[in-house]
Tab-separated table of C-alpha atoms in Angstrom:
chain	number	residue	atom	x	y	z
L	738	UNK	CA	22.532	145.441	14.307
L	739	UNK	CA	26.026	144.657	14.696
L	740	UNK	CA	27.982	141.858	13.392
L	741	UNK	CA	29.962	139.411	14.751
L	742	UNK	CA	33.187	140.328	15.416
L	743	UNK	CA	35.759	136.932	13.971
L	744	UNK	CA	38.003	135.142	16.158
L	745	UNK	CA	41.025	136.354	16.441
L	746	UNK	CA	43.882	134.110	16.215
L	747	UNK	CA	47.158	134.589	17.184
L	748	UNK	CA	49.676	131.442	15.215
L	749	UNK	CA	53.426	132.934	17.453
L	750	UNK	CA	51.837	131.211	20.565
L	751	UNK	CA	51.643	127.374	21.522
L	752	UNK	CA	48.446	126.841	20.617
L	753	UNK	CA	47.258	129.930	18.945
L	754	UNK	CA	45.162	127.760	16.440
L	755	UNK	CA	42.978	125.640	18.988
L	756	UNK	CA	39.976	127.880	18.236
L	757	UNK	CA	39.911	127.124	14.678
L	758	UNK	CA	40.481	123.182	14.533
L	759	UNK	CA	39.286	120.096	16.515
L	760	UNK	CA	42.260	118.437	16.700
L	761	UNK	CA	45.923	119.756	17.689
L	762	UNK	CA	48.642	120.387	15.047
L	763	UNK	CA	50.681	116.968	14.453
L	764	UNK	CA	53.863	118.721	13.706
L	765	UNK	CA	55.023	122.612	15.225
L	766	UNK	CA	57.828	124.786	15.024
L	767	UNK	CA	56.622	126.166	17.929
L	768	UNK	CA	59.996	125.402	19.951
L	769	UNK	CA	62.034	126.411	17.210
L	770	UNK	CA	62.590	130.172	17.748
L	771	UNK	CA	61.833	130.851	14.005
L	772	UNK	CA	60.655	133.766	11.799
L	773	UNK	CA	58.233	131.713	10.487
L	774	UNK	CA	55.835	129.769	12.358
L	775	UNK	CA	54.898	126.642	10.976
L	776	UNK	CA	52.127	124.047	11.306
L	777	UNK	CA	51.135	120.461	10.039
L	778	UNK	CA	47.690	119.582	10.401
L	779	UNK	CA	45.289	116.684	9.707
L	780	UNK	CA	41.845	117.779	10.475
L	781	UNK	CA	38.476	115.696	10.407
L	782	UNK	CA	35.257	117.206	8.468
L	783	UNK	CA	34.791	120.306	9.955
L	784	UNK	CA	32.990	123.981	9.012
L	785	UNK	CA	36.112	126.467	10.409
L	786	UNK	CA	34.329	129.150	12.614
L	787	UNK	CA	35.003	132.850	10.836
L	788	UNK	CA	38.340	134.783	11.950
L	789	UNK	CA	41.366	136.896	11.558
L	790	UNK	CA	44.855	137.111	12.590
L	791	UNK	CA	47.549	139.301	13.442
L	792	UNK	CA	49.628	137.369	11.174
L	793	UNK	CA	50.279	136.485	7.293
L	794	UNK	CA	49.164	133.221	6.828
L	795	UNK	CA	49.826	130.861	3.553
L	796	UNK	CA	47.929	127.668	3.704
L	797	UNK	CA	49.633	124.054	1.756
L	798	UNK	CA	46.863	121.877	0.875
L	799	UNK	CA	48.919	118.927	1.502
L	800	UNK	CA	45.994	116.342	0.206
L	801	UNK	CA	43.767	116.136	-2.747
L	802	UNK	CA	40.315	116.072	-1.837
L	803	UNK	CA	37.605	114.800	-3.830
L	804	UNK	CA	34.568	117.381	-2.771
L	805	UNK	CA	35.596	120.850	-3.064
L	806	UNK	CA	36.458	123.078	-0.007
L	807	UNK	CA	34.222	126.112	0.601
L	808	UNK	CA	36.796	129.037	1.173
L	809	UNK	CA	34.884	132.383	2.378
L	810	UNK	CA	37.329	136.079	2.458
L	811	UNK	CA	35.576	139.072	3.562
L	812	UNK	CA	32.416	137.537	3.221
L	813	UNK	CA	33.204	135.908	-0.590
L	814	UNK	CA	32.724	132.334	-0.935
L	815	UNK	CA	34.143	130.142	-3.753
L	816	UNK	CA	34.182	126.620	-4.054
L	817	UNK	CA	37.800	124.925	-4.638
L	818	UNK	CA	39.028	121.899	-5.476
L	819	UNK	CA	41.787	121.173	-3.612
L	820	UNK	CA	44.734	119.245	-5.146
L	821	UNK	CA	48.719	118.507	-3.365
L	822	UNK	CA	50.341	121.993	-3.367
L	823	UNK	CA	47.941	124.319	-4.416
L	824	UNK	CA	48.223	127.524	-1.490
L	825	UNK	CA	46.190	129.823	-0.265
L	826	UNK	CA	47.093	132.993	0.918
L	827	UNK	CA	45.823	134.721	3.690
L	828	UNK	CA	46.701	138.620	4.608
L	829	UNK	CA	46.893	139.614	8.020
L	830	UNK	CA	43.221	140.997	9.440
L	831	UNK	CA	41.245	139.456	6.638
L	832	UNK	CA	38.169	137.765	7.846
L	833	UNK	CA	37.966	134.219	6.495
L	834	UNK	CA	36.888	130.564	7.080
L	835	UNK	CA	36.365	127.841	5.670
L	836	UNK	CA	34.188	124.512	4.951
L	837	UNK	CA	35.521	120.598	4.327
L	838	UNK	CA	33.577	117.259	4.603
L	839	UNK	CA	36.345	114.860	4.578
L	840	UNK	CA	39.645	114.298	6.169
L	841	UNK	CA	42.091	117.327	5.353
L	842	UNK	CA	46.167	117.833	5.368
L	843	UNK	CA	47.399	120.542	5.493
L	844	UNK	CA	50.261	123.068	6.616
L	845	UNK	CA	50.161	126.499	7.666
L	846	UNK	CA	52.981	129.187	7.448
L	847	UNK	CA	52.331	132.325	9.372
L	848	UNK	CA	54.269	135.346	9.407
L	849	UNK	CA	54.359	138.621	10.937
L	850	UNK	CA	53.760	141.744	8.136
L	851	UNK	CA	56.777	143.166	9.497
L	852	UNK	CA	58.977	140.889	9.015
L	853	UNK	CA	57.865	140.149	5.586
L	854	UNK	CA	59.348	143.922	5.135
L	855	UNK	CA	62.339	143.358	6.666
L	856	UNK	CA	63.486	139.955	4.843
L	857	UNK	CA	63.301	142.189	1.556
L	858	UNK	CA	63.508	145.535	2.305
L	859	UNK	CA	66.916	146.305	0.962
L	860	UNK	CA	66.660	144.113	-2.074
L	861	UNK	CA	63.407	145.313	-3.494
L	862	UNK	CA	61.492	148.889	-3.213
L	863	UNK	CA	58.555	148.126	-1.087
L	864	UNK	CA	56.845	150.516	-0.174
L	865	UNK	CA	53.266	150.250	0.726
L	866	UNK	CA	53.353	146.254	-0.855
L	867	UNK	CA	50.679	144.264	1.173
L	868	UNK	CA	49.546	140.655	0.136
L	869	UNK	CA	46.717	140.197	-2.073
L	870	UNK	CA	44.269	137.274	-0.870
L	871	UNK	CA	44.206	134.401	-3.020
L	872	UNK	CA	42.417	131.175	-3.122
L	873	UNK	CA	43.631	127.476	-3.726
L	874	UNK	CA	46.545	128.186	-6.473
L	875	UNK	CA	49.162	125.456	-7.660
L	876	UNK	CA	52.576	127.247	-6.630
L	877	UNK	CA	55.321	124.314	-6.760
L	878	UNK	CA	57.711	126.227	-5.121
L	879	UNK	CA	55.822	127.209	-2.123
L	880	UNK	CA	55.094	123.325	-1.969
L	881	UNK	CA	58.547	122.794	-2.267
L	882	UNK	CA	59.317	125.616	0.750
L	883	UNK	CA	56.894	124.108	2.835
L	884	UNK	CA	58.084	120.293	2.635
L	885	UNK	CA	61.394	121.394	2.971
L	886	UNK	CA	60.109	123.317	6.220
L	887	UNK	CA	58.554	120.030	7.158
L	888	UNK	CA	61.628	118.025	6.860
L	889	UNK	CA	63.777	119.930	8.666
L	890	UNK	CA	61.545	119.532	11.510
L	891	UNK	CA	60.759	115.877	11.342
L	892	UNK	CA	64.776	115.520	11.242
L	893	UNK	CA	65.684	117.816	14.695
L	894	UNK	CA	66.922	120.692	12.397
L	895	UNK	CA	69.800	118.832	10.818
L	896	UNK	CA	70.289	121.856	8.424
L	897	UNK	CA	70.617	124.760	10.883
L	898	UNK	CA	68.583	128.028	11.421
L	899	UNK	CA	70.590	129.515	8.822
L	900	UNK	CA	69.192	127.225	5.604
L	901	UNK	CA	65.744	127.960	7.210
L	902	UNK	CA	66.222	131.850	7.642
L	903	UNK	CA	67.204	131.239	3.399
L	904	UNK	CA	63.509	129.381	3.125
L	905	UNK	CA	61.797	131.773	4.857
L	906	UNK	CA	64.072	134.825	2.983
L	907	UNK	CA	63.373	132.913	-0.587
L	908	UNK	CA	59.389	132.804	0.687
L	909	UNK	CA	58.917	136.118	0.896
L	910	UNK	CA	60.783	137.278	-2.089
L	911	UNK	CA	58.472	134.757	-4.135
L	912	UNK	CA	55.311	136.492	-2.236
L	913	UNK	CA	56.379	139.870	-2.800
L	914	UNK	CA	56.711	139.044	-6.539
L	915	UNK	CA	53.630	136.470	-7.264
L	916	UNK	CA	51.449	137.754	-4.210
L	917	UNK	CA	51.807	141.636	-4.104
L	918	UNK	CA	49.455	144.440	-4.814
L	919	UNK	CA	51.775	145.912	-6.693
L	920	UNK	CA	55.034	144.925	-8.817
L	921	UNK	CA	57.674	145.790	-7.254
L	922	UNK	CA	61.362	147.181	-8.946
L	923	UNK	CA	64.281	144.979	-8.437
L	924	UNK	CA	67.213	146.797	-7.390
L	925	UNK	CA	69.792	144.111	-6.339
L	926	UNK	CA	73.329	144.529	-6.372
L	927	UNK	CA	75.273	142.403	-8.779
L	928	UNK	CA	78.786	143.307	-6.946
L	929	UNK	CA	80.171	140.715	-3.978
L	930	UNK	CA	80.147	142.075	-0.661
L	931	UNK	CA	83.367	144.084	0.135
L	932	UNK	CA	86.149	142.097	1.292
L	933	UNK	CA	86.234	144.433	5.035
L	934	UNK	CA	82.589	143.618	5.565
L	935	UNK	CA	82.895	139.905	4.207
L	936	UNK	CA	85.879	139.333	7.174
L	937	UNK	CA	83.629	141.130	9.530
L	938	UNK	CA	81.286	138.202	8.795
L	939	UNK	CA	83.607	135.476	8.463
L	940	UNK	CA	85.119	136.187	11.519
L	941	UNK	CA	81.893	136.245	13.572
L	942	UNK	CA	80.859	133.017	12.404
L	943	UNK	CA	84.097	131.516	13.202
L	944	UNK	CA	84.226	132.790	16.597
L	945	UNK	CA	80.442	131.554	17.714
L	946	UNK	CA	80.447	128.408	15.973
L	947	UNK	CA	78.831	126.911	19.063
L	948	UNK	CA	75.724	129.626	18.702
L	949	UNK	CA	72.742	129.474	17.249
L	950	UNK	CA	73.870	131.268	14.064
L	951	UNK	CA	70.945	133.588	12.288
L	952	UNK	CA	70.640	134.798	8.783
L	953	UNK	CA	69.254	138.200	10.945
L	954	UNK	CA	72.241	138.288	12.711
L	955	UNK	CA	74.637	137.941	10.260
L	956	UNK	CA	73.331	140.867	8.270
L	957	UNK	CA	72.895	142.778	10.936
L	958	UNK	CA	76.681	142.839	11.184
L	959	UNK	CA	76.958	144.564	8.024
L	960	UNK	CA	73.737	146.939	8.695
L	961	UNK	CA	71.709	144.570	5.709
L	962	UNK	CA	68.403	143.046	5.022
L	963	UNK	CA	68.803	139.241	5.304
L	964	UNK	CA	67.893	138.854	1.511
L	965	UNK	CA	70.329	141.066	0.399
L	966	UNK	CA	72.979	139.906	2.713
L	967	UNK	CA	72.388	136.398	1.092
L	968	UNK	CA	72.750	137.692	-2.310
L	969	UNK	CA	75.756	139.530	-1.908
L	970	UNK	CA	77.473	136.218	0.859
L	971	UNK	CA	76.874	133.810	-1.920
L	972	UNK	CA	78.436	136.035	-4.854
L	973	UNK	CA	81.583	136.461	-2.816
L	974	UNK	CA	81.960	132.834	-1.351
L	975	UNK	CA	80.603	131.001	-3.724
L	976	UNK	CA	78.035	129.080	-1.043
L	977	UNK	CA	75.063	130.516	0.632
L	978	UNK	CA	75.329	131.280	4.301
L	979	UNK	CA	73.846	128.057	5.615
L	980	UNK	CA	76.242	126.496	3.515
L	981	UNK	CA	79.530	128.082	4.383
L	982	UNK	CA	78.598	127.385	7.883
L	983	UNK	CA	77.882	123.362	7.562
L	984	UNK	CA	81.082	123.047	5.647
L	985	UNK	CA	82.912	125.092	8.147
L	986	UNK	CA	81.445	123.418	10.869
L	987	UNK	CA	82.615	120.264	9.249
L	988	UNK	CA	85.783	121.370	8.348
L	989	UNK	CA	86.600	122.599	12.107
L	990	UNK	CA	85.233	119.211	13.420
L	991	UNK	CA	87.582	117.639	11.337
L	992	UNK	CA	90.884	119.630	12.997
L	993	UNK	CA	89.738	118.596	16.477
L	994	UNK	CA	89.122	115.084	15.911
L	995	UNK	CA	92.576	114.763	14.274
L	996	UNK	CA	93.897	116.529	17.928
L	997	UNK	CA	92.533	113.591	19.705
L	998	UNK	CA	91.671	115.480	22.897
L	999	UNK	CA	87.833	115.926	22.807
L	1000	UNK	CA	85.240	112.944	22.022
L	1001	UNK	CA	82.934	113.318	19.271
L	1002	UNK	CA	80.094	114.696	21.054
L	1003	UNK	CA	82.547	117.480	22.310
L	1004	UNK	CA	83.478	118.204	19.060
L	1005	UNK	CA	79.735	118.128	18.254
L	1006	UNK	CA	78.754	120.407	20.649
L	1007	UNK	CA	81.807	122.899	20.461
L	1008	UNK	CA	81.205	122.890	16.449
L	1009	UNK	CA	77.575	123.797	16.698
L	1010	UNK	CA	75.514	120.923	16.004
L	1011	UNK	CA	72.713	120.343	17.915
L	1012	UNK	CA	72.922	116.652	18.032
L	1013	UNK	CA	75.885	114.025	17.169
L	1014	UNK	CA	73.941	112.555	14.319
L	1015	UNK	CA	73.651	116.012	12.432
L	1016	UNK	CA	78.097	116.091	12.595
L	1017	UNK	CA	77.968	112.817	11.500
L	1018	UNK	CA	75.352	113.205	8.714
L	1019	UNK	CA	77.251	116.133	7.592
L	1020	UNK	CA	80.754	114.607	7.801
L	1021	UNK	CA	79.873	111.944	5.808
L	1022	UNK	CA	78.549	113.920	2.828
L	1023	UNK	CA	81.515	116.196	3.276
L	1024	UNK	CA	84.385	113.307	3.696
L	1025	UNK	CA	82.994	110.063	2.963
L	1026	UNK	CA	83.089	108.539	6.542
L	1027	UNK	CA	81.349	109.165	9.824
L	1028	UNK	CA	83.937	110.806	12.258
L	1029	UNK	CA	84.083	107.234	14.348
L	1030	UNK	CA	85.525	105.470	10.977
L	1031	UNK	CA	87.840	108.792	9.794
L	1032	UNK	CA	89.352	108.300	13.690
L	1033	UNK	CA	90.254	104.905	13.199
L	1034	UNK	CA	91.625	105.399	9.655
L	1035	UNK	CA	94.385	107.588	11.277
């Protein structure tokens, strides 16, 4: 007789997940156009019907649980007990599900295999590396990724897609090296990126300030992996991507306000924040003032 074929769940769509919980996710990145797709849940008792996905998927117990969760993977159950920020990790196309009798918190990060490959591929030789399934393991700085992930949701993005493209990028160079089948050999480049290819950057950034900026499409620029392009931005600047581009942001926003032509929320907009309150956050960490009281000081 044949078995069952699992549920197959697909996280890149709205509600990909429906099948598997009861209740909707309270928190989505759904709308967010990232490489990662992320999920907060709160889910009542519940047995989790068997299935696989298309994607990677790294689970954030975000909750400690008194009973113990019944995890099953390829037909192997273990009972876990389930404490804040222990992970699971679940490979793409493994069969799995999963048993609670009390209310659960959690968060989900799912990921497509290929772009696990090409957030490290030029930083790390990985060839033929696939995630190895693993059940309920402390990991602070997954925990740490995750919340992170969390917050910059819950606050409309104030960072930018560029500090969450470095999330995702410092995710899956922490799962290739904790969560591989095999160890792979660093090869990273120790020299700054050359000062031709550094202007070619610089320049693009300055010239679509008002764009939604990616850590993909910087590198691209220069033909690198994000990862590597990272490693190499920081060494010559000094700041990570995300962070050249707040301060520059911030820095710009500060010329136009002292032209007095444009309002703030022009400046906002033409600067590349997505809302008023991010220019303002970020101009008062950078200059001490919100741009209303920096006006009036002139």
């Amino acid at each position: 007789m044949m078995s069952k074929s699992p549920l197959m769940v697909d996280f890149t769509t709205k509600d990909g997940d429906s099948m598997i919980y009861p209740r909707a996710a309270l928190l989505s990145s759904y709308a967010s156009n990232w490489d990662i797709h992320f999920r907060y849940h709160s889910q009542p008792q519940y047995e989790m019907p068997e299935h696989s996905s298309n994607q990677n998927c790294i689970i954030m117990h975000h909750c400690t649980l008194q009973s113990p969760i019944i995890e099953t993977i390829e037909g192997v159950s273990q009972a876990s007990r389930i404490n804040w920020g222990k992970i699971t990790v679940l490979p793409a196309n493994v069969r799995n599900k999963a048993f609670w009798e009390t209310e659960y918190e959690f968060i989900t990060l799912a990921f497509e295999p290929n772009i696990f490959i090409q957030y490290i591929t030029e930083a790390i030789d990985v060839d033929n590396v696939e995630l190895l399934p693993t059940l309920s393991h402390p990991d602070p700085l997954i925990h740490g990724i995750a919340l992170a992930l969390k917050s910059e949701l819950e606050s409309n993005q104030l960072g930018g897609r560029v500090y969450v493209d470095s999330l995702v990028t410092a995710l899956m160079a922490h799962l290739l090296r904790n969560y591989s089948v095999k160890n792979p050999t660093q090869s990273f480049c120790k020299n700054a990126l050359p000062k031709r290819k550094l202007q070619q950057v610089l320049d693009y950034i300055h010239a679509h300030l008002d764009q939604d900026l990616t850590l993909f499409k910087l590198a691209a620029i220069v033909y690198m992996s994000p990862s590597y392009f990272s490693t190499l931005f920081k060494q010559s600047t000094g700041l990570a991507p995300h962070q050249y581009i707040i301060r520059y942001r911030v820095e710009r926003a500060k010329q136009l306000l002292l032209e007095g032509k444009l309002s703030i929320a022009e400046i906002s907009t033409l600067v590349g924040f997505t809302h008023q309150s991010h220019l303002s956050y970020h101009f008062r960490r950078r200059f001490g003032s919100s741009p209303k009281v920096f006006i009036s000081s002139q």
